[in-house]
Amino acid sequence: MSVAAKTVSDVIHSHLGVLTRAERQLAESLLDNYPVSGLGSITTIAENAGVSTPTVVRMVQKLGYKGYPDFQQHLHQEVEATISNPIAKHDRWAQNAPGTHILNRFADAIMGNLRQTLTDLDTATFDNVAALLSDRKRTLYFVGGRITGALAEYFFTHMQVIRPNTALLSSNSSSWPQYVLNMNPGDLLIIFDIRRYEQEMASLATAARKRGAEIIVFTDQWGSPAAKLARHAFRVQIEAPSAWDSSVVTLFIVEALIEAVQNSTWDETKERMKTLEGLFEQTRLFRKPG
Amino acid sequence: MSVAAKTVSDVIHSHLGVLTRAERQLAESLLDNYPVSGLGSITTIAENAGVSTPTVVRMVQKLGYKGYPDFQQHLHQEVEATISNPIAKHDRWAQNAPGTHILNRFADAIMGNLRQTLTDLDTATFDNVAALLSDRKRTLYFVGGRITGALAEYFFTHMQVIRPNTALLSSNSSSWPQYVLNMNPGDLLIIFDIRRYEQEMASLATAARKRGAEIIVFTDQWGSPAAKLARHAFRVQIEAPSAWDSSVVTLFIVEALIEAVQNSTWDETKERMKTLEGLFEQTRLFRKPG
DNA sequence: ACTGTCATGAAAAGAAATTTTCAGAGCGAG
DNA sequence: CTCGCTCTGAAAATTTCTTTTCATGACAGT
């Protein structure tokens, strides 16, 4: 049953080492555009891979299948599994029935946003930002607007556990000047500014820059004015079938950054988290003696 | 090339009228679990549909295809189109390259979470919750824990714009009793409680129930203790390749609910949003005269 | 250079799948 | 009831696919 449990892709990968040249060539052809490339007849896939049909037979038998039909049947099952998930299923509904349930329309939009955002996003930018956030000498200031304030808070709450020197600016701008006053060169100001850009964000960014702070902006595809002042900007797709913009993808990037930072300084973070657990425990005991 | 432009499904539907009994039987078998059911050989699909192979050939020719292989090739193209959507494509990256960039690993996990959550989620539950949230006679109380507080805030901020009678409980439990005191029968308490369940959430839920409030819980796949007291619970998959749990899918559901509520009372909401814009404008002018 | 081993594909053999043929069944019209 | 029509699947014919066989060539070790 070892074959049945794993995906065909897994099986191919685990056998890559024992494949011959022509077989590897075939394997790569199959994995490229997997699993659709394996849908046709043995003749077709042999031609696509530029090998002979006996090579195909030999390889699938080497992989543990009884023959090509057996191999293909496994592939069909995988295609079915892939295609029968709710999201893929939705894509098919969507073509035929535009008015499906809102959950599906949302899922569709979010997938598109995520894909587009990841396509546009340079991993180097991500890595650079993660490195900046990991630098404990830099104090982190988080700020968001009316809607995005919750994202800033979410990011802040995690970073506060992971590292020292973090601050959350209220979304009310009246308290900002005092924070700016304390900023030192190299500090980071992380701004969330999604459309209906708040003019004050750009002012804040300018003030922070004057104090020598670096600026990181999370904005939408059109770009906050604050993004022009930023060292790094994340342009996130935010469109949803809704009167509101979607923050799901922004949160996605925030979570990925949290993990990247945590990972790069795991030893220190681990200690901090342990200490924090202890403090929580104490608070609890303090509140409820007995 | 009218055949090439349309999907096989469309072609079948448009021909349903001119199909004979056995052919219709076959067509229904194909449309059921489409397009995967058409992946096998003509023999297989004939057997599945309970008709003879000549019937299959006659039907596909009636549909305008040259023969079964031609028909199947079109189907393969459709499967490819469906399966090559961003999500499925990403799944394949992730499988093929286990050690890829954290963004990709995260995207993979989120896709899985979303898929699983949508599979488990009953749309009736969603619709019921949306209806409860739309009922303006019920006051909404939002509460979250240390991490999930930001989600509660996000939800609250939107609902506050959309409808009256909303309140956000601080994540600090000391202020909760006064809110409970004001709860009336039919009011809704929306709780976010993800693992490291906070004991106080269950206490809060119990107290709210005694006051006649209905409870809606957002929790993880293991289930908060508060979920037992809830009228409706959303069990969200929260696993991420991280030391932290992911809130992305929870946010997804929240956003979908926001849209559902907004949609069900659009006329009233529109007025509120206009008024709100006006108020913002006034505040701005007030702050910066000139 | 010789030999043995292995990989590879051409081609033949074998096995399925696909299409065609055709006879019987069902059914409505006269 | 009979005729004519269509629908249907069994079975034959055909085509295609799959597997096996085998000759060739590459290459490492002697």
XYZ file of C-alpha atoms (C1' of nucleotides) in Angstrom, chain B residues 20-22 50-52 54-55 58, chain D residues 6-12 16-17:
18
model
C -32.317 10.213 -26.316
C -33.016 8.374 -23.072
C -29.762 6.441 -22.899
C -25.055 2.054 -17.414
C -25.136 2.400 -21.164
C -23.291 0.768 -24.026
C -21.898 2.789 -28.956
C -24.229 5.122 -27.102
C -23.130 8.400 -30.835
C -35.963 5.290 -33.885
C -33.297 3.701 -30.112
C -30.305 0.400 -28.178
C -26.624 -2.752 -27.224
C -24.211 -7.266 -28.764
C -20.734 -8.377 -31.454
C -17.479 -7.781 -35.164
C -5.035 2.622 -31.091
C -2.626 1.788 -27.113
